[in-house]
Amino acid sequence: RWTVADYVEMATELRPVWWAAMDCCCEPEIASNNDEVQKRIRATVFYLAETLASVYAWNHHLPGYQATNPMPVIQGWKPEDYKRCIQLIEDH
């Protein structure tokens, strides 16, 4: 229900000590097979990129508090999933 821009606005206005980028969970109850896990990892990396772009836009085009960068979320279910997620983040 939230857009990334809504989330950045909330995180900026609430001024938390830290905040994380939006993510897509990969628990078996939600992502029941490897294809779904990989899709959700890619979506998590996309959300991070979109969040960083929204933070940039917020800081350069909107008045008020400066937005801080979110903590990236490393998503997956198995160790190799987490490694893939980190690699995708680094490549992006």
PDB file of C-alpha atoms in Angstrom:
ATOM      1  CA  ARG A   1       0.000   0.000   0.000  1.00  0.00           C
ATOM      2  CA  TRP A   2       2.978   2.301   0.428  1.00  0.00           C
ATOM      3  CA  THR A   3       4.935   3.813  -2.411  1.00  0.00           C
ATOM      4  CA  VAL A   4       8.660   4.195  -1.969  1.00  0.00           C
ATOM      5  CA  ALA A   5       8.178   7.987  -1.955  1.00  0.00           C
ATOM      6  CA  ASP A   6       5.621   7.639   0.877  1.00  0.00           C
ATOM      7  CA  TYR A   7       8.076   5.529   2.829  1.00  0.00           C
ATOM      8  CA  VAL A   8      10.936   8.009   2.352  1.00  0.00           C
ATOM      9  CA  GLU A   9       8.651  10.841   3.429  1.00  0.00           C
ATOM     10  CA  MET A  10       7.657   8.964   6.590  1.00  0.00           C
ATOM     11  CA  ALA A  11      11.265   8.067   7.416  1.00  0.00           C
ATOM     12  CA  THR A  12      12.360  11.649   6.901  1.00  0.00           C
ATOM     13  CA  GLU A  13       9.575  13.243   8.900  1.00  0.00           C
ATOM     14  CA  LEU A  14       9.833  10.782  11.817  1.00  0.00           C
ATOM     15  CA  ARG A  15      13.627  11.299  12.004  1.00  0.00           C
ATOM     16  CA  PRO A  16      14.507   7.761  13.232  1.00  0.00           C
ATOM     17  CA  VAL A  17      18.036   6.919  14.346  1.00  0.00           C
ATOM     18  CA  TRP A  18      18.165   4.498  11.412  1.00  0.00           C
ATOM     19  CA  TRP A  19      15.782   3.044   8.885  1.00  0.00           C
ATOM     20  CA  ALA A  20      15.919   0.249   6.332  1.00  0.00           C
ATOM     21  CA  ALA A  21      14.947   0.197   2.692  1.00  0.00           C
ATOM     22  CA  MET A  22      11.714  -1.547   1.778  1.00  0.00           C
ATOM     23  CA  ASP A  23      12.100  -5.237   1.001  1.00  0.00           C
ATOM     24  CA  CYS A  24      10.249  -8.333  -0.145  1.00  0.00           C
ATOM     25  CA  CYS A  25      10.394 -11.138   2.378  1.00  0.00           C
ATOM     26  CA  CYS A  26      11.588 -14.575   1.302  1.00  0.00           C
ATOM     27  CA  GLU A  27      10.225 -16.845   4.037  1.00  0.00           C
ATOM     28  CA  PRO A  28       8.882 -20.168   2.706  1.00  0.00           C
ATOM     29  CA  GLU A  29       5.327 -19.231   3.688  1.00  0.00           C
ATOM     30  CA  ILE A  30       5.540 -16.359   1.167  1.00  0.00           C
ATOM     31  CA  ALA A  31       8.145 -17.528  -1.361  1.00  0.00           C
ATOM     32  CA  SER A  32       7.588 -21.243  -1.706  1.00  0.00           C
ATOM     33  CA  ASN A  33      10.176 -21.961  -4.407  1.00  0.00           C
ATOM     34  CA  ASN A  34      13.579 -20.753  -5.586  1.00  0.00           C
ATOM     35  CA  ASP A  35      12.181 -18.800  -8.557  1.00  0.00           C
ATOM     36  CA  GLU A  36       9.977 -16.789  -6.198  1.00  0.00           C
ATOM     37  CA  VAL A  37      12.883 -16.203  -3.792  1.00  0.00           C
ATOM     38  CA  GLN A  38      15.058 -14.911  -6.651  1.00  0.00           C
ATOM     39  CA  LYS A  39      12.236 -12.665  -7.883  1.00  0.00           C
ATOM     40  CA  ARG A  40      11.851 -11.217  -4.390  1.00  0.00           C
ATOM     41  CA  ILE A  41      15.607 -10.682  -4.034  1.00  0.00           C
ATOM     42  CA  ARG A  42      15.613  -8.702  -7.300  1.00  0.00           C
ATOM     43  CA  ALA A  43      12.608  -6.702  -6.102  1.00  0.00           C
ATOM     44  CA  THR A  44      14.394  -5.913  -2.824  1.00  0.00           C
ATOM     45  CA  VAL A  45      17.416  -4.594  -4.756  1.00  0.00           C
ATOM     46  CA  PHE A  46      15.072  -2.557  -6.973  1.00  0.00           C
ATOM     47  CA  TYR A  47      13.402  -1.081  -3.873  1.00  0.00           C
ATOM     48  CA  LEU A  48      16.805  -0.047  -2.548  1.00  0.00           C
ATOM     49  CA  ALA A  49      17.684   1.686  -5.818  1.00  0.00           C
ATOM     50  CA  GLU A  50      14.287   3.399  -5.936  1.00  0.00           C
ATOM     51  CA  THR A  51      14.628   4.437  -2.285  1.00  0.00           C
ATOM     52  CA  LEU A  52      18.059   5.958  -2.867  1.00  0.00           C
ATOM     53  CA  ALA A  53      16.690   7.840  -5.892  1.00  0.00           C
ATOM     54  CA  SER A  54      13.792   9.115  -3.768  1.00  0.00           C
ATOM     55  CA  VAL A  55      16.193  10.247  -1.021  1.00  0.00           C
ATOM     56  CA  TYR A  56      18.216  12.117  -3.643  1.00  0.00           C
ATOM     57  CA  ALA A  57      15.065  13.753  -5.048  1.00  0.00           C
ATOM     58  CA  TRP A  58      13.851  14.631  -1.553  1.00  0.00           C
ATOM     59  CA  ASN A  59      17.148  16.279  -0.663  1.00  0.00           C
ATOM     60  CA  HIS A  60      17.464  18.207  -3.907  1.00  0.00           C
ATOM     61  CA  HIS A  61      13.904  19.209  -4.713  1.00  0.00           C
ATOM     62  CA  LEU A  62      11.809  19.335  -1.561  1.00  0.00           C
ATOM     63  CA  PRO A  63      12.037  21.740   1.354  1.00  0.00           C
ATOM     64  CA  GLY A  64      12.371  20.616   4.959  1.00  0.00           C
ATOM     65  CA  TYR A  65      14.479  18.025   6.704  1.00  0.00           C
ATOM     66  CA  GLN A  66      17.195  16.281   4.773  1.00  0.00           C
ATOM     67  CA  ALA A  67      16.548  12.582   4.214  1.00  0.00           C
ATOM     68  CA  THR A  68      19.220  10.117   5.313  1.00  0.00           C
ATOM     69  CA  ASN A  69      20.130   7.039   3.327  1.00  0.00           C
ATOM     70  CA  PRO A  70      18.479   3.818   4.453  1.00  0.00           C
ATOM     71  CA  MET A  71      20.258   0.709   5.600  1.00  0.00           C
ATOM     72  CA  PRO A  72      20.214  -1.831   2.748  1.00  0.00           C
ATOM     73  CA  VAL A  73      18.316  -5.063   3.342  1.00  0.00           C
ATOM     74  CA  ILE A  74      20.122  -8.269   2.443  1.00  0.00           C
ATOM     75  CA  GLN A  75      17.378 -10.707   1.518  1.00  0.00           C
ATOM     76  CA  GLY A  76      17.198 -14.436   0.892  1.00  0.00           C
ATOM     77  CA  TRP A  77      16.573 -17.757   2.523  1.00  0.00           C
ATOM     78  CA  LYS A  78      19.814 -19.708   1.997  1.00  0.00           C
ATOM     79  CA  PRO A  79      23.412 -18.438   2.335  1.00  0.00           C
ATOM     80  CA  GLU A  80      23.848 -18.343  -1.449  1.00  0.00           C
ATOM     81  CA  ASP A  81      20.707 -16.191  -1.723  1.00  0.00           C
ATOM     82  CA  TYR A  82      22.226 -13.601   0.602  1.00  0.00           C
ATOM     83  CA  LYS A  83      25.470 -13.654  -1.390  1.00  0.00           C
ATOM     84  CA  ARG A  84      23.519 -13.119  -4.605  1.00  0.00           C
ATOM     85  CA  CYS A  85      21.600 -10.234  -3.051  1.00  0.00           C
ATOM     86  CA  ILE A  86      24.835  -8.558  -1.942  1.00  0.00           C
ATOM     87  CA  GLN A  87      26.315  -9.018  -5.407  1.00  0.00           C
ATOM     88  CA  LEU A  88      23.231  -7.516  -7.059  1.00  0.00           C
ATOM     89  CA  ILE A  89      23.394  -4.517  -4.716  1.00  0.00           C
ATOM     90  CA  GLU A  90      27.086  -4.016  -5.477  1.00  0.00           C
ATOM     91  CA  ASP A  91      26.483  -4.373  -9.238  1.00  0.00           C
ATOM     92  CA  HIS A  92      23.620  -1.900  -9.185  1.00  0.00           C
TER      93      HIS A  92
END
